[in-house]
GROMACS .gro file of C-alpha atoms in nm:
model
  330
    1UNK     CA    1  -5.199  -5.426   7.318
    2UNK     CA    2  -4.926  -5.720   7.280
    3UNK     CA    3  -4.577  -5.617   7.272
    4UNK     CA    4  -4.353  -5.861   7.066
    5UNK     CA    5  -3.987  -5.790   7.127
    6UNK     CA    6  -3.702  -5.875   6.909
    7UNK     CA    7  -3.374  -5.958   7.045
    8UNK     CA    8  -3.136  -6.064   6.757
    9UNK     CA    9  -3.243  -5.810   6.478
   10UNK     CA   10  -3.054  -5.469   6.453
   11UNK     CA   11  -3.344  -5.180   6.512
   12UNK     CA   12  -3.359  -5.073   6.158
   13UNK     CA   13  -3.381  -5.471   6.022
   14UNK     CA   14  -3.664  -5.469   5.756
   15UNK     CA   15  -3.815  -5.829   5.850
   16UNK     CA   16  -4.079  -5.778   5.572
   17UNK     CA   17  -4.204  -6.130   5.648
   18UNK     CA   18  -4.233  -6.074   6.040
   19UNK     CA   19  -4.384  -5.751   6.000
   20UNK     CA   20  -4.671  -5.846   5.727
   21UNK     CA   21  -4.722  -6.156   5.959
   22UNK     CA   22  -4.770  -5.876   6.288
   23UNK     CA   23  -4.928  -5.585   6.110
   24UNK     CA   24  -5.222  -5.550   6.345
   25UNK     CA   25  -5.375  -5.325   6.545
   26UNK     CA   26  -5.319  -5.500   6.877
   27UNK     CA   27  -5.001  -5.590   6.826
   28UNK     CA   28  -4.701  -5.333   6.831
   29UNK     CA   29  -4.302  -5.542   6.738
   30UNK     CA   30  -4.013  -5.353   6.874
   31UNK     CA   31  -3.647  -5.450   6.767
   32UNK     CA   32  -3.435  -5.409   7.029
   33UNK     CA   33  -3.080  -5.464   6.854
   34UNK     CA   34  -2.852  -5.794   6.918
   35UNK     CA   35  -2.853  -5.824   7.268
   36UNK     CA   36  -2.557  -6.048   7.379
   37UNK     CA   37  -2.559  -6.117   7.764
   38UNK     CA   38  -2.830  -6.209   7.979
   39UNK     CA   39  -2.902  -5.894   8.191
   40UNK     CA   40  -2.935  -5.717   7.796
   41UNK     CA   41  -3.191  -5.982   7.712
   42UNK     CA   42  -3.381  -5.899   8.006
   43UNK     CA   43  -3.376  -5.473   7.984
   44UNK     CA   44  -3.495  -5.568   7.631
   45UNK     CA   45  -3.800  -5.834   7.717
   46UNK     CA   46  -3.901  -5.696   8.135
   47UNK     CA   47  -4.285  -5.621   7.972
   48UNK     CA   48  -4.263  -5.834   7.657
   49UNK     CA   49  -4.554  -6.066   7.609
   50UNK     CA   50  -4.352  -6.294   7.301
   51UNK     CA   51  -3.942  -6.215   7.240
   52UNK     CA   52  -3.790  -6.302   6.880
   53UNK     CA   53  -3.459  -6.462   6.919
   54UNK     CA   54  -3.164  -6.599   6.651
   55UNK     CA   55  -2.938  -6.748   6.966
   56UNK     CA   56  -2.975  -6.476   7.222
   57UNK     CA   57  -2.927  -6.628   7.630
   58UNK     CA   58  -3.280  -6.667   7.780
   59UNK     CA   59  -3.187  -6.808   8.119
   60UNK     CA   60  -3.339  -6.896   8.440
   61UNK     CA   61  -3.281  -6.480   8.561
   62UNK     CA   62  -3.410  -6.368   8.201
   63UNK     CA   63  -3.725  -6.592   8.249
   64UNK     CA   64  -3.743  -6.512   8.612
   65UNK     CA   65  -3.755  -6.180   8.551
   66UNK     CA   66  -4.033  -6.103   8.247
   67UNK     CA   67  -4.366  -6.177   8.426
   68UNK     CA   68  -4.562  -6.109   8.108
   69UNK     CA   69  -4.349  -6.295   7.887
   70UNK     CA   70  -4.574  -6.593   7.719
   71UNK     CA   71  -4.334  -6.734   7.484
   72UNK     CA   72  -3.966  -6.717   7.346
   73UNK     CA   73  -3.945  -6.847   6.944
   74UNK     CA   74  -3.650  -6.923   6.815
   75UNK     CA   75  -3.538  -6.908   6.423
   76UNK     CA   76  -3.475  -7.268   6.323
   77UNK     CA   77  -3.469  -7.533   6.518
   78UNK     CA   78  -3.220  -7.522   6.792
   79UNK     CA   79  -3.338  -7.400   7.115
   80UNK     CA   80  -2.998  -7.478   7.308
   81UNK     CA   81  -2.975  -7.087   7.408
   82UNK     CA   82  -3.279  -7.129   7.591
   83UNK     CA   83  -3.281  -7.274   7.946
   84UNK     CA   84  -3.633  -7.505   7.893
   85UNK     CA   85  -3.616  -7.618   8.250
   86UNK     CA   86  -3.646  -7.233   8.333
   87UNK     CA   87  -3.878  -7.166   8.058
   88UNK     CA   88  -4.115  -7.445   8.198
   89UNK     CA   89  -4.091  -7.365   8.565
   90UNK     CA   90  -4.217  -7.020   8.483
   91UNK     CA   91  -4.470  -7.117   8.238
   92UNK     CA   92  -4.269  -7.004   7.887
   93UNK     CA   93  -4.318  -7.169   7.548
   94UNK     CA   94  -4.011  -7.211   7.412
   95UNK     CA   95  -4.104  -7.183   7.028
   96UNK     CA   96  -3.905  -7.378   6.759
   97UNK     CA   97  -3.906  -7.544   6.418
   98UNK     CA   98  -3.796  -7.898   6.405
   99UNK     CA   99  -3.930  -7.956   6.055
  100UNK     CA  100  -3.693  -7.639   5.925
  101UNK     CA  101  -3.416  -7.704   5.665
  102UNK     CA  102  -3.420  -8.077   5.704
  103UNK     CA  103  -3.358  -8.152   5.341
  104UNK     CA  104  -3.117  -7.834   5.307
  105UNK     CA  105  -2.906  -7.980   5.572
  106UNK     CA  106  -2.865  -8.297   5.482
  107UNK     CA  107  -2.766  -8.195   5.124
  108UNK     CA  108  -2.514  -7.987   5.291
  109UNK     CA  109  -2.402  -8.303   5.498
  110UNK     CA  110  -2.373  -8.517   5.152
  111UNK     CA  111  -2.158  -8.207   4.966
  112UNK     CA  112  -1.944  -8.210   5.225
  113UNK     CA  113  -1.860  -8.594   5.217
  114UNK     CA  114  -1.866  -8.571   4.831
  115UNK     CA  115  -1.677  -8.297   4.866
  116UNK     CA  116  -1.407  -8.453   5.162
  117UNK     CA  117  -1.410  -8.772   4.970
  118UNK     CA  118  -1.324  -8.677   4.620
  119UNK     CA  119  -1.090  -8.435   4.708
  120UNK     CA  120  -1.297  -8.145   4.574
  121UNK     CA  121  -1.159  -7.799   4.723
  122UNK     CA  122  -0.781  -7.958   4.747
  123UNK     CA  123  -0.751  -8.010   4.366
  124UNK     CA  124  -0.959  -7.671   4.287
  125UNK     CA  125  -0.702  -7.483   4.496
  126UNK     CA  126  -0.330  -7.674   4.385
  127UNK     CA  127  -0.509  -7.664   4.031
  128UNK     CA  128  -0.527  -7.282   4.062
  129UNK     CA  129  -0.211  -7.234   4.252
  130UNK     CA  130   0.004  -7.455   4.140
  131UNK     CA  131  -0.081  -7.636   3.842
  132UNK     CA  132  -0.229  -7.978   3.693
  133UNK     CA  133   0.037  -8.215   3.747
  134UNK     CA  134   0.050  -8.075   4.119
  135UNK     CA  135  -0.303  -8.254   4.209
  136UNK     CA  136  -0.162  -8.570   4.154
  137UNK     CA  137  -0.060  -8.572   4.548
  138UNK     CA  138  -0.428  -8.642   4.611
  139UNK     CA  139  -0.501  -8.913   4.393
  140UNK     CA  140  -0.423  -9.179   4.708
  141UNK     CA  141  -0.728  -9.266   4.952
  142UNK     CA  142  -0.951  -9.209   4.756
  143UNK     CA  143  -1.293  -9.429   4.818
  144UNK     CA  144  -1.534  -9.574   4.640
  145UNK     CA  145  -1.804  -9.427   4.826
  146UNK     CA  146  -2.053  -9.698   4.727
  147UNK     CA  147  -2.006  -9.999   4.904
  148UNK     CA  148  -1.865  -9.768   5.178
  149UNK     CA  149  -2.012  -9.729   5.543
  150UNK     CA  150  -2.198  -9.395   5.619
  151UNK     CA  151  -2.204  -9.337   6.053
  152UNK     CA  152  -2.455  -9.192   6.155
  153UNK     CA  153  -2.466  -8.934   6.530
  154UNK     CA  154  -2.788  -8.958   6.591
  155UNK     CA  155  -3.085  -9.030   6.368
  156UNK     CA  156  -3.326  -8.750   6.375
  157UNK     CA  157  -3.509  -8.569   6.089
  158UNK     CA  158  -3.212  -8.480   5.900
  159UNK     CA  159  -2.994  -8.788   5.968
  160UNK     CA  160  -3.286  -8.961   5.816
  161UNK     CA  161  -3.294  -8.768   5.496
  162UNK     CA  162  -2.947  -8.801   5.437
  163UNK     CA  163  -2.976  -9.172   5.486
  164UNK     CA  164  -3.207  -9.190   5.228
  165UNK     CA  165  -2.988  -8.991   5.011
  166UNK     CA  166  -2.706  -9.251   5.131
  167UNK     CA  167  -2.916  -9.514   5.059
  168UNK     CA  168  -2.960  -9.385   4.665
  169UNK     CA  169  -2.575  -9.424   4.646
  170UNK     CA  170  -2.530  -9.729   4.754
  171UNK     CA  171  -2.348  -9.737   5.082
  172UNK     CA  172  -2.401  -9.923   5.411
  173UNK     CA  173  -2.524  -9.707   5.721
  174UNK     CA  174  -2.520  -9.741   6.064
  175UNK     CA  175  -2.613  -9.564   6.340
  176UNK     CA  176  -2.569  -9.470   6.693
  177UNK     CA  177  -2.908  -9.335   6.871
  178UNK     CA  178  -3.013  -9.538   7.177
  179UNK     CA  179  -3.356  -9.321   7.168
  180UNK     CA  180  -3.487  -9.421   6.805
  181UNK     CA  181  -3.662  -9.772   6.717
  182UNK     CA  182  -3.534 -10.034   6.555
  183UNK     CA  183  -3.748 -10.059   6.328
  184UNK     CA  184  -3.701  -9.691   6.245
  185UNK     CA  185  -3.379  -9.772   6.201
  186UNK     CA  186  -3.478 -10.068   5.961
  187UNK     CA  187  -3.706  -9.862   5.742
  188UNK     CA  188  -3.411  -9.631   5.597
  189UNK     CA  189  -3.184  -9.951   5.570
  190UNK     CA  190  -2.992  -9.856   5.898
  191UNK     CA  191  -2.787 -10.065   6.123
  192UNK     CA  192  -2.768 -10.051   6.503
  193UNK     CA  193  -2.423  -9.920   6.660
  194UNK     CA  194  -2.430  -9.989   7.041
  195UNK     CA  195  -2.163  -9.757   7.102
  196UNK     CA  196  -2.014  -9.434   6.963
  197UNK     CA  197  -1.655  -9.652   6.978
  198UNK     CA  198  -1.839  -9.883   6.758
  199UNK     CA  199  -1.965  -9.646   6.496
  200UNK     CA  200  -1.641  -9.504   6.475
  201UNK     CA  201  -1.429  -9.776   6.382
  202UNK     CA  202  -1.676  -9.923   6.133
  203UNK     CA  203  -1.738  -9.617   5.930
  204UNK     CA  204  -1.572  -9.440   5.634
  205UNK     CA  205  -1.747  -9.146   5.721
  206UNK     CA  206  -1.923  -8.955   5.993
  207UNK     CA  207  -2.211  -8.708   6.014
  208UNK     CA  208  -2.293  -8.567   6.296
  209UNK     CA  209  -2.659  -8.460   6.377
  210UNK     CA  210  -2.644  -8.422   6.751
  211UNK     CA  211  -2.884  -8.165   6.934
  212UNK     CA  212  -2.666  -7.909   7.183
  213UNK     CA  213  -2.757  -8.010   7.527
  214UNK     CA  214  -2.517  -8.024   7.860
  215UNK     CA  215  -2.537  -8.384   7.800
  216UNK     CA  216  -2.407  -8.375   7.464
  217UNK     CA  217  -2.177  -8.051   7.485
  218UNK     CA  218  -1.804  -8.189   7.423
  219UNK     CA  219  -2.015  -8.569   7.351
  220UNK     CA  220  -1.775  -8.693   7.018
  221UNK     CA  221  -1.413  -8.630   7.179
  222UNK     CA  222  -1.054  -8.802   7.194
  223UNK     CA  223  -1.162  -9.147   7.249
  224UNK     CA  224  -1.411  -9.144   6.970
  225UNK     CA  225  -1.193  -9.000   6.709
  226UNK     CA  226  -0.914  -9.281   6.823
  227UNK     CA  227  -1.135  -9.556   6.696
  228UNK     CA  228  -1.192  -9.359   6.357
  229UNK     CA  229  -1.013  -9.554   6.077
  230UNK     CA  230  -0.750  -9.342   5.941
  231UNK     CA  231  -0.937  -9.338   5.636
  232UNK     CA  232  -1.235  -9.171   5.751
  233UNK     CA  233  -1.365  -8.844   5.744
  234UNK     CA  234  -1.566  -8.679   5.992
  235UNK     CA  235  -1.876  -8.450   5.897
  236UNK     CA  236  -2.042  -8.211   6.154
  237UNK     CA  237  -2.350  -7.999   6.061
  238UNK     CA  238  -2.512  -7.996   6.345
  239UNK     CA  239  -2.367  -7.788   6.639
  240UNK     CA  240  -1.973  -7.732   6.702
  241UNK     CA  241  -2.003  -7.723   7.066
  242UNK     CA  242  -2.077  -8.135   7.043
  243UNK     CA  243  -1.756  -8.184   6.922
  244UNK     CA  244  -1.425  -8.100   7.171
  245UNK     CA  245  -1.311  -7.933   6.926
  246UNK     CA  246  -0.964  -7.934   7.064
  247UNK     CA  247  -0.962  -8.287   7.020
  248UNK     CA  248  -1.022  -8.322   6.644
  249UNK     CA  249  -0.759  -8.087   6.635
  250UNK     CA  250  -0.522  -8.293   6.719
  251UNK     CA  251  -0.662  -8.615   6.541
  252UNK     CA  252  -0.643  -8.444   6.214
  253UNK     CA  253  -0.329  -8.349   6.332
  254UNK     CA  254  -0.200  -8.691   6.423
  255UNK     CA  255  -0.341  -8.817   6.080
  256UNK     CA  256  -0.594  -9.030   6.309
  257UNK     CA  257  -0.858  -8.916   6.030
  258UNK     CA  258  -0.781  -8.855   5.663
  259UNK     CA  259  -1.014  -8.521   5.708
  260UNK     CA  260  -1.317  -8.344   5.846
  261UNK     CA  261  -1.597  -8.135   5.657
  262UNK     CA  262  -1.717  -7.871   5.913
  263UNK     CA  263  -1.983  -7.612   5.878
  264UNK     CA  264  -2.027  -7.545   6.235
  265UNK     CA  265  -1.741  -7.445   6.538
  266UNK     CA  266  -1.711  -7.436   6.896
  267UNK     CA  267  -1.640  -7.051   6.852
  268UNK     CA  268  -1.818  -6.871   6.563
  269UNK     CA  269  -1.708  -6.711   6.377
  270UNK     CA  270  -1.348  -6.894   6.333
  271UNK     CA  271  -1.055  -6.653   6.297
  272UNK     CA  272  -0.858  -6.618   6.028
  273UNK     CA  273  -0.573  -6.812   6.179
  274UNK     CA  274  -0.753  -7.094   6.342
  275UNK     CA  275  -0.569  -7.459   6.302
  276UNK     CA  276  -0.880  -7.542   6.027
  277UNK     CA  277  -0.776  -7.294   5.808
  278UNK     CA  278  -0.440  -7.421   5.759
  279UNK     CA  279  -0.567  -7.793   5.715
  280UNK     CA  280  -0.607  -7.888   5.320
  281UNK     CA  281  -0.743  -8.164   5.466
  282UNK     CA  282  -1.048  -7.993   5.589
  283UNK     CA  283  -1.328  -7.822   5.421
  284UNK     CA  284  -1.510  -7.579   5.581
  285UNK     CA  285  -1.853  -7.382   5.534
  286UNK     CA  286  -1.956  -7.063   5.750
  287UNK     CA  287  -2.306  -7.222   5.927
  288UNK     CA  288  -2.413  -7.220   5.599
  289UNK     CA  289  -2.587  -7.559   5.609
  290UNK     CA  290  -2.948  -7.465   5.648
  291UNK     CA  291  -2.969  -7.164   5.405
  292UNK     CA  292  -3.201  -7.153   5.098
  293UNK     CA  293  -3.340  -6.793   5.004
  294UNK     CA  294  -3.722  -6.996   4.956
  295UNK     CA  295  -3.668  -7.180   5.291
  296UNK     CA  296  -3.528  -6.896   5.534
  297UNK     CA  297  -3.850  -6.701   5.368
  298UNK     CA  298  -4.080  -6.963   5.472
  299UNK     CA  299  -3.931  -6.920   5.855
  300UNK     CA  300  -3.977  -6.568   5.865
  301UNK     CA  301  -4.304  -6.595   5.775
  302UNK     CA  302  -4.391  -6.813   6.053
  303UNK     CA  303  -4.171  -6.687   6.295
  304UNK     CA  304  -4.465  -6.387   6.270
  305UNK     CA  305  -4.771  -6.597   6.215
  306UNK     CA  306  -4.660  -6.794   6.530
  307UNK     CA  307  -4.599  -6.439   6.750
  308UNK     CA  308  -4.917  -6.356   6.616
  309UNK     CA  309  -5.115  -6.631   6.758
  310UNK     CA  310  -4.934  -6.659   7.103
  311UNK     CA  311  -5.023  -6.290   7.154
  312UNK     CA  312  -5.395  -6.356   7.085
  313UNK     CA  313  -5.385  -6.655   7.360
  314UNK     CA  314  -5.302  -6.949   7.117
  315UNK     CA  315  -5.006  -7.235   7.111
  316UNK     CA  316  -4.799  -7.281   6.839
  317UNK     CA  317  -4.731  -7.581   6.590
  318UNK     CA  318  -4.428  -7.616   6.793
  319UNK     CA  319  -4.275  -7.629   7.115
  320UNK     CA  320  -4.020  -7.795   7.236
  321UNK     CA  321  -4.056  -7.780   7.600
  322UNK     CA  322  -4.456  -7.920   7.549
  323UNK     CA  323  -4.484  -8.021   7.949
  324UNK     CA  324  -4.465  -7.608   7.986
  325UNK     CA  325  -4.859  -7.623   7.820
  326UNK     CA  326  -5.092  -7.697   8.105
  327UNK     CA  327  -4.965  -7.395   8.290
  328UNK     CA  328  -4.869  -7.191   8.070
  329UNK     CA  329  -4.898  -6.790   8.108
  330UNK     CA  330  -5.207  -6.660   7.919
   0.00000   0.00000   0.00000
């Protein structure tokens, strides 16, 4: 008998998906609740042979301490709660999705710029409040968007797709990846920034797509939004922890950028009374970027299907840290 522990879903979660996916007789799934520190992660997976996780800590003393534990999967595609250097060293898959919510993302990415750029949410709210004639305060700055250059953090899956959606409305792009090809970069139309610096002070607007990693954590801070032209907006849908937070504070702030477009924080959830909330320069969605009732369905589904065959002895489609495989536990 397998034992698949959950470590993110609340003990009477339905997970209809999951649990169609896991209905077998060798296989029992226990939810163990949202466990939020490392030593509850642990009471909850000690005999596990696969844990579920949304963004729970698996780290080195979690790993270190579940000899039967074959695999972690995580929902999506982040795995930046999961220490892989751990996982590897003591022969644990660490499960993802990379090819999850890459077009759903990078819509979200372009409705925020369209969104940033044409003022959208400003004039909704002064039209509502305060009247027609009182939108005409946001009439100035206002680009073209074709013609206009698109910066790119990184150029991965979803940085791709919204170049190509870029692309279809006529704007220049660059990017800043020193890991991708150039002739990747060629194929979606891209140009080569050498430097975030540079990036930053050729580009109307930003999206960021950078993994969470402690080389990236705090990665696009003071300096970088310095060389933004005051013009610019700044787009993050990737992870808030990139992003010193603290420092595009006080850009917006300064008026060193005409506005961001933000669906994920350093902290979430954001309280009510967080400096964001009080920008009208600033539009802001709550991690909302990957979400599509069809596409989250899909996950579920092989979130089980996945559990199911690493119990049985198999690998997955996925995993991220892929050295882990020749020694794997079985």
């Amino acid at each position: 008998m397998a034992l698949v522990v959950h470590t993110g879903a609340s003990p009477d979660a339905p997970l209809p998906f999951e649990r169609a996916a896991l209905a077998a007789p060798d296989i029992t799934l226990v939810l163990r609740g949202r466990c939020r520190t490392p030593e509850e992660v642990l009471a909850a997976v000690a005999d596990a042979d696969v844990a579920l996780c949304y963004g729970e800590p698996y780290t080195e003393a979690v790993l270190a301490g579940a000899p039967r534990l074959k695999a972690v999967i995580r929902y999506g595609i982040g795995v930046d709660t999961i220490d892989l250097d751990a996982a590897t060293r003591h022969g644990v898959m660490a499960v993802n999705f990379p090819d999850f919510c890459i077009r759903e993302v990078a819509n979200h990415a372009l409705a925020l710029l369209l969104a940033c750029a044409r003022r959208i949410v400003a004039n909704d709210r002064s039209i509502r409040q305060q009247g027609w004639a009182a939108t005409r305060r946001y009439r100035s700055q206002v680009g073209t968007i074709h013609g206009e250059t698109l910066g790119l953090i990184a150029f991965g899956h979803i940085a791709q797709a919204l170049a190509a959606r870029a692309r279809a409305m006529e704007m220049r792009m660059v990017a800043f990846d020193p890991f991708v090809s150039d002739d990747l970069l060629a194929e979606y139309g891209v140009a080569r920034a050498t430097s975030l610096e540079e990036l930053a002070s050729v580009s109307d607007y930003v999206s960021c797509h950078l993994p969470l990693n402690p080389k990236t954590r705090g990665m696009v801070g003071r300096g970088f939004f310095r060389a933004m032209k005051p013009t610019a907006f700044f787009i993050n849908t990737s992870r808030g922890a990139v992003v010193a937070e603290q420092d595009l504070i006080a850009a917006l702030q300064a008026g060193e950028l005409a506005g961001a477009g933000l669906d994920v924080f350093e902290s979430e959830p954001i309280a009510p009374g967080h400096p964001f909330c009080h920008m009208d320069n600033v539009v802001l969605t709550p991690h909302f970027a990957s979400w599509c009732d069809q596409t989250f369905e899909a996950l579920y589904r092989r979130v089980g299907e996945a559990a199911l065959a690493i119990a049985r002895g198999g690998v997955p489609e996925f995993v991220a840290n892929p050295e882990v495989l020749p020694t794997r536990r079985r």
